[in-house]
Amino acid sequence: MNFAHRTEGVHPSAVREIFKVIGQPGVISFAGGNPDPATFPAADIERLSSQILRKEPALALQYSVTEGYGPLREKLADRLKHQRIGSSSDRVLIVTGGQQGIDLTCRIFCNEGDTVFCEDPSFVGALNAFRLSGVRLRGIPVQQDGMDMDALEQALQQEKRGKLIYTIPTFQNPTGITMSIEKRQKLYDLALQYGVVILEDNPYGDLRFFGEEVPAIKTLDTEGIVIYCSSFSKILSPGIRIGYLCLNEAAAAKIVLAKQAADVHTNIFFQLLVNRYLEECDLDGHISFIRSLYRHKYSILLEELKQNLPAGISFTQPEGGIFVWCTVPGIRDKNLVARLMEQKLAVVPGSAFRTDDNAPCDSIRLNYSMPTEEQLQQGCRILGETIGSLV
Amino acid sequence: MNFAHRTEGVHPSAVREIFKVIGQPGVISFAGGNPDPATFPAADIERLSSQILRKEPALALQYSVTEGYGPLREKLADRLKHQRIGSSSDRVLIVTGGQQGIDLTCRIFCNEGDTVFCEDPSFVGALNAFRLSGVRLRGIPVQQDGMDMDALEQALQQEKRGKLIYTIPTFQNPTGITMSIEKRQKLYDLALQYGVVILEDNPYGDLRFFGEEVPAIKTLDTEGIVIYCSSFSKILSPGIRIGYLCLNEAAAAKIVLAKQAADVHTNIFFQLLVNRYLEECDLDGHISFIRSLYRHKYSILLEELKQNLPAGISFTQPEGGIFVWCTVPGIRDKNLVARLMEQKLAVVPGSAFRTDDNAPCDSIRLNYSMPTEEQLQQGCRILGETIGSLV
């Protein structure tokens, strides 16, 4: 069969292959990106589900509007307003998880051959969505305070068909790094200067356990060039697939058309449920609980990394989110990952997150939201011993 | 803002504009495509929901695999096998409603500028998905026994970049027409001869209330060139957004990559729920109930159309599904629709379903699944009187 050219650049990711062994007995996984199931407010969800299906089954089970459930959109707009995100000319739309927000944004803005600028490394799900739209990826190195702005400016000058800058400015996947406010302003100014749109992906922003909030890039957006994307995946449940976009009216209208063709609407039952949750439950209290849970897990990881890793091995020390990026100078990530698998520790090779996933890479991504305390301790011992035997 | 070229051919459909007035008091709608809410097994869904959220919340609310929930895929494969759909080399994948099945199929097969052949008129949601992939649409007229095969063969000869034939062979949207078995075989032979893939969309196949089943085109598929797409939207609930594909292994692998980039996975809670429903409830019994409900509504519509429409007005007489196509020779559909709206009857102009939606059209689509008996009677009186005053 002849498939579309755009499908050729995408292949089953290293991440997927690793996930196949994760279920095996005795394997400790630092590989996933899943939230701790303890963060799912299952009892509240069960109670609200039952209420919704008893009181308004025809609404919960019928076709619904593409834009999303009105009352939920209004509540989200209010929540965002408290973070100074979104102007009076912006719209909030419900999407089927943040992933759909990324995919549709790319589809409405980018012609085949247009350039998308992104952090390098970056979220592989976004990179694959871009690849499947037939765009050119231009990776920008990530520094301790976020994307390298000199490299970005040079890239903007060089690329004749630049269209979109994709960034995860807060607790970035895979590095955990947060972009400074100075760089956020610079990024915004450059986007404005070069006439490109910013897609600000913020799935982890609520998961801050140390330090001070850094305002979203969208808070700087006087010209309506920032598409803000977030979701309930990390604060309520990823399985429900409820994400949202905040964006200017013209782009919102295009997204609605593209979404209608993509899946008509996001499942309405869970839109009603999230709406009810926001009305009746204490989301901010629940987020505080998640923050303390991850603060605790991260503290264990950090302590264990410090104790177990040989000298010369660096790792990021994020103030939130669910990932740490560990760099072992001189090593090939895939060799390290294979050795760790032999010791039943699963991690993701850094190259999986590179815009050129064949490029050599000396880093791995560590997740600490899913492992238990014991697994964090044991995994770090395996990591230390294995790296020690290689360097 | 500069949007992608592919978004230019798609604009808010006439259907959407009509839907905005449907909620107004006193308006009777024959315009929708929604199932009757009486067909939602709400009590069963509520009971199973509660069980799932109590017994396996971590599974129901966590990220899940892109292919879909294994036990559900197996049950669907079994059900399809009873209809002789799917070979041992085929795979079943869960998608976010049939709409996503259509969209992803187009995305993995079609480059920009490739041709998709389809019935003309056809389902506007599919046409818009194709338009957004930047393909060329080649409409094939629909006869009483389905797509005009001579016109299709001529089109296959003429189009240099033919890639996909999209068809709703059973109770087609918008005409209600079912393709004969002879034409299904001819369509399959032509596809094989010209090296194009068939996308068989079958959302209404279970809704037969008269006549005999016609086997799916997929039952003829010895060469693995048919992508079969269906969903639970018309037999359980459209709001849950659970559809499925049955297709060969190579295409399945591409769809999985594209779906991962589109929405990661379909909401897992409702996959678990449908799986439980198939285990514990009587889906076939429920489908029998839906058939009898729609048989009754259709019979009323048919009777009222015969009584109220002036001579010379033709309409299709489907054996199932939820639509009738009514043709008023010499009229402009949009004029008729506007007059009907003045009388508070909403219908969809036929041109909304044409591959060239600016082409003149003398037909309208009538839906009978949503209106009550009284609304069917009153709506047909309005239809008869309004047409009578125009012809």
mmCIF file of C-alpha atoms in Angstrom, chain A residues 21-328:
data_model
loop_
_atom_site.group_PDB
_atom_site.id
_atom_site.type_symbol
_atom_site.label_atom_id
_atom_site.label_comp_id
_atom_site.label_asym_id
_atom_site.label_seq_id
_atom_site.Cartn_x
_atom_site.Cartn_y
_atom_site.Cartn_z
ATOM 1 C CA VAL A 21 8.638 -4.365 28.898
ATOM 2 C CA ILE A 22 7.420 -2.150 31.712
ATOM 3 C CA GLY A 23 4.603 -4.496 32.636
ATOM 4 C CA GLN A 24 7.050 -7.354 33.225
ATOM 5 C CA PRO A 25 7.539 -8.500 36.820
ATOM 6 C CA GLY A 26 10.379 -6.893 38.729
ATOM 7 C CA VAL A 27 10.898 -4.067 36.233
ATOM 8 C CA ILE A 28 11.161 -0.620 37.815
ATOM 9 C CA SER A 29 10.041 2.132 35.497
ATOM 10 C CA PHE A 30 11.340 5.693 35.444
ATOM 11 C CA ALA A 31 10.234 5.702 31.795
ATOM 12 C CA GLY A 32 6.591 6.759 31.852
ATOM 13 C CA GLY A 33 4.978 10.144 31.892
ATOM 14 C CA ASN A 34 1.902 8.968 33.751
ATOM 15 C CA PRO A 35 0.586 10.735 36.827
ATOM 16 C CA ASP A 36 0.492 8.776 40.087
ATOM 17 C CA PRO A 37 -2.974 7.142 40.229
ATOM 18 C CA ALA A 38 -3.186 8.437 43.802
ATOM 19 C CA THR A 39 -3.793 11.838 42.168
ATOM 20 C CA PHE A 40 -7.074 10.686 40.577
ATOM 21 C CA PRO A 41 -10.017 11.848 42.720
ATOM 22 C CA ALA A 42 -11.787 8.577 41.967
ATOM 23 C CA ALA A 43 -14.442 8.793 44.698
ATOM 24 C CA ASP A 44 -15.487 12.291 43.619
ATOM 25 C CA ILE A 45 -15.513 11.203 39.990
ATOM 26 C CA GLU A 46 -17.651 8.167 40.811
ATOM 27 C CA ARG A 47 -20.143 10.258 42.757
ATOM 28 C CA LEU A 48 -20.403 12.971 40.099
ATOM 29 C CA SER A 49 -20.641 10.391 37.301
ATOM 30 C CA SER A 50 -23.581 8.785 38.940
ATOM 31 C CA GLN A 51 -25.325 12.139 39.433
ATOM 32 C CA ILE A 52 -24.781 13.164 35.829
ATOM 33 C CA LEU A 53 -26.000 9.889 34.354
ATOM 34 C CA ARG A 54 -29.092 9.953 36.553
ATOM 35 C CA LYS A 55 -29.992 13.599 36.121
ATOM 36 C CA GLU A 56 -29.052 14.414 32.554
ATOM 37 C CA PRO A 57 -28.321 11.243 30.563
ATOM 38 C CA ALA A 58 -29.634 12.742 27.316
ATOM 39 C CA LEU A 59 -27.121 15.585 27.576
ATOM 40 C CA ALA A 60 -24.235 13.362 28.727
ATOM 41 C CA LEU A 61 -24.669 10.748 25.991
ATOM 42 C CA GLN A 62 -25.842 12.776 22.979
ATOM 43 C CA TYR A 63 -23.769 14.527 20.319
ATOM 44 C CA SER A 64 -22.536 17.890 21.516
ATOM 45 C CA VAL A 65 -21.018 21.094 20.151
ATOM 46 C CA THR A 66 -17.485 21.137 18.787
ATOM 47 C CA GLU A 67 -16.388 24.165 20.835
ATOM 48 C CA GLY A 68 -17.010 22.332 24.090
ATOM 49 C CA TYR A 69 -19.564 22.551 26.885
ATOM 50 C CA GLY A 70 -20.381 26.224 27.482
ATOM 51 C CA PRO A 71 -20.371 26.313 31.306
ATOM 52 C CA LEU A 72 -17.032 24.481 31.411
ATOM 53 C CA ARG A 73 -15.514 26.885 28.886
ATOM 54 C CA GLU A 74 -16.686 29.813 31.028
ATOM 55 C CA LYS A 75 -15.209 28.358 34.204
ATOM 56 C CA LEU A 76 -11.918 27.740 32.468
ATOM 57 C CA ALA A 77 -11.860 31.270 31.096
ATOM 58 C CA ASP A 78 -12.371 32.522 34.669
ATOM 59 C CA ARG A 79 -9.614 30.329 36.054
ATOM 60 C CA LEU A 80 -7.260 31.488 33.313
ATOM 61 C CA LYS A 81 -8.178 35.108 33.955
ATOM 62 C CA HIS A 82 -6.925 34.726 37.519
ATOM 63 C CA GLN A 83 -3.560 33.871 35.999
ATOM 64 C CA ARG A 84 -3.921 36.840 33.609
ATOM 65 C CA ILE A 85 -4.179 34.415 30.680
ATOM 66 C CA GLY A 86 -6.527 35.391 27.864
ATOM 67 C CA SER A 87 -7.952 38.737 26.762
ATOM 68 C CA SER A 88 -11.531 39.692 26.019
ATOM 69 C CA SER A 89 -10.970 38.798 22.362
ATOM 70 C CA ASP A 90 -9.658 35.322 23.211
ATOM 71 C CA ARG A 91 -11.725 32.145 23.273
ATOM 72 C CA VAL A 92 -11.441 28.945 25.312
ATOM 73 C CA LEU A 93 -12.085 25.689 23.455
ATOM 74 C CA ILE A 94 -12.241 22.127 24.794
ATOM 75 C CA VAL A 95 -9.995 19.601 23.048
ATOM 76 C CA THR A 96 -9.444 15.855 23.392
ATOM 77 C CA GLY A 97 -6.396 16.172 25.624
ATOM 78 C CA GLY A 98 -3.555 18.627 25.161
ATOM 79 C CA GLN A 99 -2.246 16.374 22.376
ATOM 80 C CA GLN A 100 -5.195 17.328 20.176
ATOM 81 C CA GLY A 101 -4.601 20.995 20.917
ATOM 82 C CA ILE A 102 -1.058 20.644 19.614
ATOM 83 C CA ASP A 103 -2.073 18.619 16.569
ATOM 84 C CA LEU A 104 -4.908 20.922 15.507
ATOM 85 C CA THR A 105 -2.838 24.060 16.042
ATOM 86 C CA CYS A 106 -0.178 22.700 13.718
ATOM 87 C CA ARG A 107 -2.790 21.646 11.168
ATOM 88 C CA ILE A 108 -4.467 25.031 10.950
ATOM 89 C CA PHE A 109 -1.255 27.053 10.743
ATOM 90 C CA CYS A 110 1.317 24.974 8.896
ATOM 91 C CA ASN A 111 1.531 24.096 5.253
ATOM 92 C CA GLU A 112 3.781 21.194 4.323
ATOM 93 C CA GLY A 113 7.354 22.480 4.324
ATOM 94 C CA ASP A 114 6.736 25.255 6.844
ATOM 95 C CA THR A 115 9.114 25.377 9.804
ATOM 96 C CA VAL A 116 8.177 24.729 13.431
ATOM 97 C CA PHE A 117 10.772 25.874 15.982
ATOM 98 C CA CYS A 118 10.907 23.927 19.223
ATOM 99 C CA GLU A 119 13.053 23.148 22.199
ATOM 100 C CA ASP A 120 15.512 20.372 21.410
ATOM 101 C CA PRO A 121 14.885 17.986 23.201
ATOM 102 C CA SER A 122 11.100 18.277 23.356
ATOM 103 C CA PHE A 123 7.910 16.275 23.893
ATOM 104 C CA VAL A 124 7.917 13.421 21.402
ATOM 105 C CA GLY A 125 4.117 13.459 21.009
ATOM 106 C CA ALA A 126 4.286 17.026 19.755
ATOM 107 C CA LEU A 127 7.263 16.326 17.493
ATOM 108 C CA ASN A 128 5.387 13.430 15.886
ATOM 109 C CA ALA A 129 2.285 15.539 15.356
ATOM 110 C CA PHE A 130 4.452 18.117 13.595
ATOM 111 C CA ARG A 131 6.196 15.431 11.513
ATOM 112 C CA LEU A 132 2.815 14.050 10.447
ATOM 113 C CA SER A 133 1.816 17.476 9.197
ATOM 114 C CA GLY A 134 4.847 17.399 6.914
ATOM 115 C CA VAL A 135 6.539 20.397 8.537
ATOM 116 C CA ARG A 136 10.243 20.976 8.978
ATOM 117 C CA LEU A 137 11.435 20.815 12.597
ATOM 118 C CA ARG A 138 14.080 23.262 13.717
ATOM 119 C CA GLY A 139 15.357 22.407 17.176
ATOM 120 C CA ILE A 140 16.675 25.087 19.538
ATOM 121 C CA PRO A 141 19.014 24.044 22.372
ATOM 122 C CA VAL A 142 17.701 24.264 25.920
ATOM 123 C CA GLN A 143 19.755 26.057 28.578
ATOM 124 C CA GLN A 144 19.239 26.073 32.341
ATOM 125 C CA ASP A 145 16.814 28.985 31.992
ATOM 126 C CA GLY A 146 15.074 27.719 28.865
ATOM 127 C CA MET A 147 15.420 27.910 25.096
ATOM 128 C CA ASP A 148 18.628 29.534 23.812
ATOM 129 C CA MET A 149 17.339 32.894 22.549
ATOM 130 C CA ASP A 150 20.396 33.645 20.392
ATOM 131 C CA ALA A 151 19.978 30.334 18.617
ATOM 132 C CA LEU A 152 16.262 30.998 18.231
ATOM 133 C CA GLU A 153 16.865 34.427 16.706
ATOM 134 C CA GLN A 154 19.400 33.007 14.275
ATOM 135 C CA ALA A 155 16.979 30.244 13.316
ATOM 136 C CA LEU A 156 14.182 32.768 12.778
ATOM 137 C CA GLN A 157 16.492 34.712 10.467
ATOM 138 C CA GLN A 158 17.528 31.627 8.531
ATOM 139 C CA GLU A 159 14.235 29.842 8.067
ATOM 140 C CA LYS A 160 12.277 31.381 5.215
ATOM 141 C CA ARG A 161 9.029 29.628 6.096
ATOM 142 C CA GLY A 162 8.954 29.877 9.876
ATOM 143 C CA LYS A 163 5.392 29.527 11.137
ATOM 144 C CA LEU A 164 5.196 28.345 14.711
ATOM 145 C CA ILE A 165 7.309 28.251 17.870
ATOM 146 C CA TYR A 166 6.361 25.304 20.076
ATOM 147 C CA THR A 167 7.451 25.583 23.689
ATOM 148 C CA ILE A 168 6.770 23.958 27.052
ATOM 149 C CA PRO A 169 8.107 26.848 29.142
ATOM 150 C CA THR A 170 7.318 25.404 32.574
ATOM 151 C CA PHE A 171 8.798 22.090 33.835
ATOM 152 C CA GLN A 172 9.571 21.155 30.278
ATOM 153 C CA ASN A 173 9.231 17.614 28.989
ATOM 154 C CA PRO A 174 11.813 15.992 28.989
ATOM 155 C CA THR A 175 14.221 18.305 30.844
ATOM 156 C CA GLY A 176 12.086 19.672 33.681
ATOM 157 C CA ILE A 177 13.552 23.122 32.927
ATOM 158 C CA THR A 178 11.533 26.333 33.362
ATOM 159 C CA MET A 179 12.054 29.307 31.062
ATOM 160 C CA SER A 180 12.892 32.563 32.856
ATOM 161 C CA ILE A 181 10.549 35.536 32.593
ATOM 162 C CA GLU A 182 13.248 37.449 30.692
ATOM 163 C CA LYS A 183 13.431 34.730 28.077
ATOM 164 C CA ARG A 184 9.645 34.513 27.885
ATOM 165 C CA GLN A 185 9.524 38.214 27.059
ATOM 166 C CA LYS A 186 12.338 37.820 24.532
ATOM 167 C CA LEU A 187 10.603 34.836 22.932
ATOM 168 C CA TYR A 188 7.395 36.830 22.622
ATOM 169 C CA ASP A 189 9.202 39.822 21.135
ATOM 170 C CA LEU A 190 10.995 37.635 18.596
ATOM 171 C CA ALA A 191 7.778 35.896 17.578
ATOM 172 C CA LEU A 192 6.137 39.263 17.051
ATOM 173 C CA GLN A 193 9.128 40.601 15.122
ATOM 174 C CA TYR A 194 9.332 37.580 12.816
ATOM 175 C CA GLY A 195 5.585 37.112 12.407
ATOM 176 C CA VAL A 196 5.360 33.630 13.843
ATOM 177 C CA VAL A 197 2.786 32.170 16.211
ATOM 178 C CA ILE A 198 3.696 30.741 19.644
ATOM 179 C CA LEU A 199 2.143 27.497 20.830
ATOM 180 C CA GLU A 200 2.600 27.523 24.609
ATOM 181 C CA ASP A 201 2.058 24.035 25.983
ATOM 182 C CA ASN A 202 1.534 24.005 29.733
ATOM 183 C CA PRO A 203 0.527 20.555 30.999
ATOM 184 C CA TYR A 204 2.703 20.704 34.130
ATOM 185 C CA GLY A 205 2.356 24.320 35.283
ATOM 186 C CA ASP A 206 0.136 23.440 38.244
ATOM 187 C CA LEU A 207 2.687 20.944 39.563
ATOM 188 C CA ARG A 208 5.094 23.459 41.133
ATOM 189 C CA PHE A 209 6.458 22.293 44.476
ATOM 190 C CA PHE A 210 9.382 24.720 44.951
ATOM 191 C CA GLY A 211 10.069 28.325 43.993
ATOM 192 C CA GLU A 212 7.896 31.059 42.556
ATOM 193 C CA GLU A 213 5.387 30.977 39.720
ATOM 194 C CA VAL A 214 6.642 32.352 36.413
ATOM 195 C CA PRO A 215 3.831 33.982 34.433
ATOM 196 C CA ALA A 216 2.749 32.199 31.256
ATOM 197 C CA ILE A 217 3.958 33.637 27.931
ATOM 198 C CA LYS A 218 0.272 34.093 27.157
ATOM 199 C CA THR A 219 0.133 36.779 29.887
ATOM 200 C CA LEU A 220 2.411 38.911 27.677
ATOM 201 C CA ASP A 221 0.207 38.457 24.627
ATOM 202 C CA THR A 222 -1.169 41.866 23.691
ATOM 203 C CA GLU A 223 -1.296 40.970 19.981
ATOM 204 C CA GLY A 224 -3.085 37.603 20.108
ATOM 205 C CA ILE A 225 -0.192 35.566 18.718
ATOM 206 C CA VAL A 226 0.017 33.017 21.537
ATOM 207 C CA ILE A 227 -2.029 29.795 21.490
ATOM 208 C CA TYR A 228 -2.158 28.554 25.085
ATOM 209 C CA CYS A 229 -2.709 24.815 25.600
ATOM 210 C CA SER A 230 -3.281 22.902 28.826
ATOM 211 C CA SER A 231 -5.281 19.986 30.179
ATOM 212 C CA PHE A 232 -6.682 18.124 33.167
ATOM 213 C CA SER A 233 -4.449 15.122 32.516
ATOM 214 C CA LYS A 234 -1.985 15.855 35.309
ATOM 215 C CA ILE A 235 -4.423 17.272 37.874
ATOM 216 C CA LEU A 236 -7.540 15.070 37.517
ATOM 217 C CA SER A 237 -7.049 12.214 35.050
ATOM 218 C CA PRO A 238 -5.403 11.678 31.669
ATOM 219 C CA GLY A 239 -7.811 8.863 30.757
ATOM 220 C CA ILE A 240 -10.725 11.310 30.434
ATOM 221 C CA ARG A 241 -8.936 13.171 27.600
ATOM 222 C CA ILE A 242 -10.007 16.713 28.497
ATOM 223 C CA GLY A 243 -7.722 19.521 27.407
ATOM 224 C CA TYR A 244 -8.295 23.130 26.433
ATOM 225 C CA LEU A 245 -6.955 25.965 24.331
ATOM 226 C CA CYS A 246 -7.043 29.711 24.912
ATOM 227 C CA LEU A 247 -6.537 31.587 21.654
ATOM 228 C CA ASN A 248 -7.675 34.484 19.537
ATOM 229 C CA GLU A 249 -11.047 34.399 17.852
ATOM 230 C CA ALA A 250 -9.839 33.875 14.274
ATOM 231 C CA ALA A 251 -7.648 30.945 15.224
ATOM 232 C CA ALA A 252 -10.445 29.541 17.399
ATOM 233 C CA ALA A 253 -12.795 29.534 14.416
ATOM 234 C CA LYS A 254 -10.265 27.566 12.359
ATOM 235 C CA ILE A 255 -9.607 25.126 15.199
ATOM 236 C CA VAL A 256 -13.333 24.468 15.506
ATOM 237 C CA LEU A 257 -13.546 23.533 11.831
ATOM 238 C CA ALA A 258 -10.498 21.279 12.112
ATOM 239 C CA LYS A 259 -11.779 19.683 15.304
ATOM 240 C CA GLN A 260 -15.166 19.014 13.777
ATOM 241 C CA ALA A 261 -13.385 17.036 11.073
ATOM 242 C CA ALA A 262 -11.100 15.339 13.613
ATOM 243 C CA ASP A 263 -13.571 13.977 16.194
ATOM 244 C CA VAL A 264 -16.735 16.159 16.102
ATOM 245 C CA HIS A 265 -16.428 16.977 19.805
ATOM 246 C CA THR A 266 -14.640 15.816 22.942
ATOM 247 C CA ASN A 267 -16.578 13.248 24.958
ATOM 248 C CA ILE A 268 -19.297 15.323 26.600
ATOM 249 C CA PHE A 269 -19.779 13.162 29.675
ATOM 250 C CA PHE A 270 -16.345 14.042 31.030
ATOM 251 C CA GLN A 271 -16.800 17.692 30.079
ATOM 252 C CA LEU A 272 -19.904 17.701 32.278
ATOM 253 C CA LEU A 273 -17.963 15.882 34.958
ATOM 254 C CA VAL A 274 -15.075 18.341 35.015
ATOM 255 C CA ASN A 275 -17.586 21.176 35.067
ATOM 256 C CA ARG A 276 -19.305 19.641 38.085
ATOM 257 C CA TYR A 277 -15.970 18.971 39.745
ATOM 258 C CA LEU A 278 -15.074 22.646 39.412
ATOM 259 C CA GLU A 279 -18.454 23.587 40.903
ATOM 260 C CA GLU A 280 -18.613 21.162 43.786
ATOM 261 C CA CYS A 281 -15.076 20.107 44.638
ATOM 262 C CA ASP A 282 -11.910 21.908 45.615
ATOM 263 C CA LEU A 283 -9.609 21.629 42.610
ATOM 264 C CA ASP A 284 -7.017 23.954 44.103
ATOM 265 C CA GLY A 285 -6.964 21.912 47.292
ATOM 266 C CA HIS A 286 -6.547 18.784 45.198
ATOM 267 C CA ILE A 287 -3.684 20.399 43.280
ATOM 268 C CA SER A 288 -2.006 21.228 46.610
ATOM 269 C CA PHE A 289 -2.212 17.557 47.522
ATOM 270 C CA ILE A 290 -0.630 16.544 44.199
ATOM 271 C CA ARG A 291 2.135 19.103 44.677
ATOM 272 C CA SER A 292 3.003 17.744 48.097
ATOM 273 C CA LEU A 293 2.960 14.175 46.783
ATOM 274 C CA TYR A 294 5.351 15.000 43.954
ATOM 275 C CA ARG A 295 7.496 17.227 46.179
ATOM 276 C CA HIS A 296 8.016 14.219 48.410
ATOM 277 C CA LYS A 297 8.812 11.853 45.544
ATOM 278 C CA TYR A 298 11.115 14.356 43.899
ATOM 279 C CA SER A 299 12.978 14.921 47.175
ATOM 280 C CA ILE A 300 13.631 11.206 47.457
ATOM 281 C CA LEU A 301 14.829 11.024 43.853
ATOM 282 C CA LEU A 302 17.107 14.013 44.320
ATOM 283 C CA GLU A 303 18.624 12.594 47.505
ATOM 284 C CA GLU A 304 19.162 9.188 45.905
ATOM 285 C CA LEU A 305 20.687 10.659 42.745
ATOM 286 C CA LYS A 306 23.114 12.693 44.855
ATOM 287 C CA GLN A 307 24.068 9.615 46.860
ATOM 288 C CA ASN A 308 24.328 7.117 44.019
ATOM 289 C CA LEU A 309 25.573 8.883 40.887
ATOM 290 C CA PRO A 310 29.325 9.018 40.248
ATOM 291 C CA ALA A 311 30.990 12.432 39.982
ATOM 292 C CA GLY A 312 30.646 14.231 36.665
ATOM 293 C CA ILE A 313 27.076 13.114 36.043
ATOM 294 C CA SER A 314 24.743 16.094 35.885
ATOM 295 C CA PHE A 315 21.015 16.248 36.234
ATOM 296 C CA THR A 316 18.454 19.020 36.161
ATOM 297 C CA GLN A 317 16.811 20.083 39.431
ATOM 298 C CA PRO A 318 13.341 21.249 38.473
ATOM 299 C CA GLU A 319 10.970 23.104 40.785
ATOM 300 C CA GLY A 320 7.980 21.083 39.645
ATOM 301 C CA GLY A 321 6.600 18.757 37.017
ATOM 302 C CA ILE A 322 7.417 15.066 36.767
ATOM 303 C CA PHE A 323 10.750 14.768 34.922
ATOM 304 C CA VAL A 324 14.493 15.026 35.552
ATOM 305 C CA TRP A 325 17.030 15.012 32.701
ATOM 306 C CA CYS A 326 20.233 13.191 33.446
ATOM 307 C CA THR A 327 23.388 13.674 31.365
ATOM 308 C CA VAL A 328 26.297 11.224 31.345
#
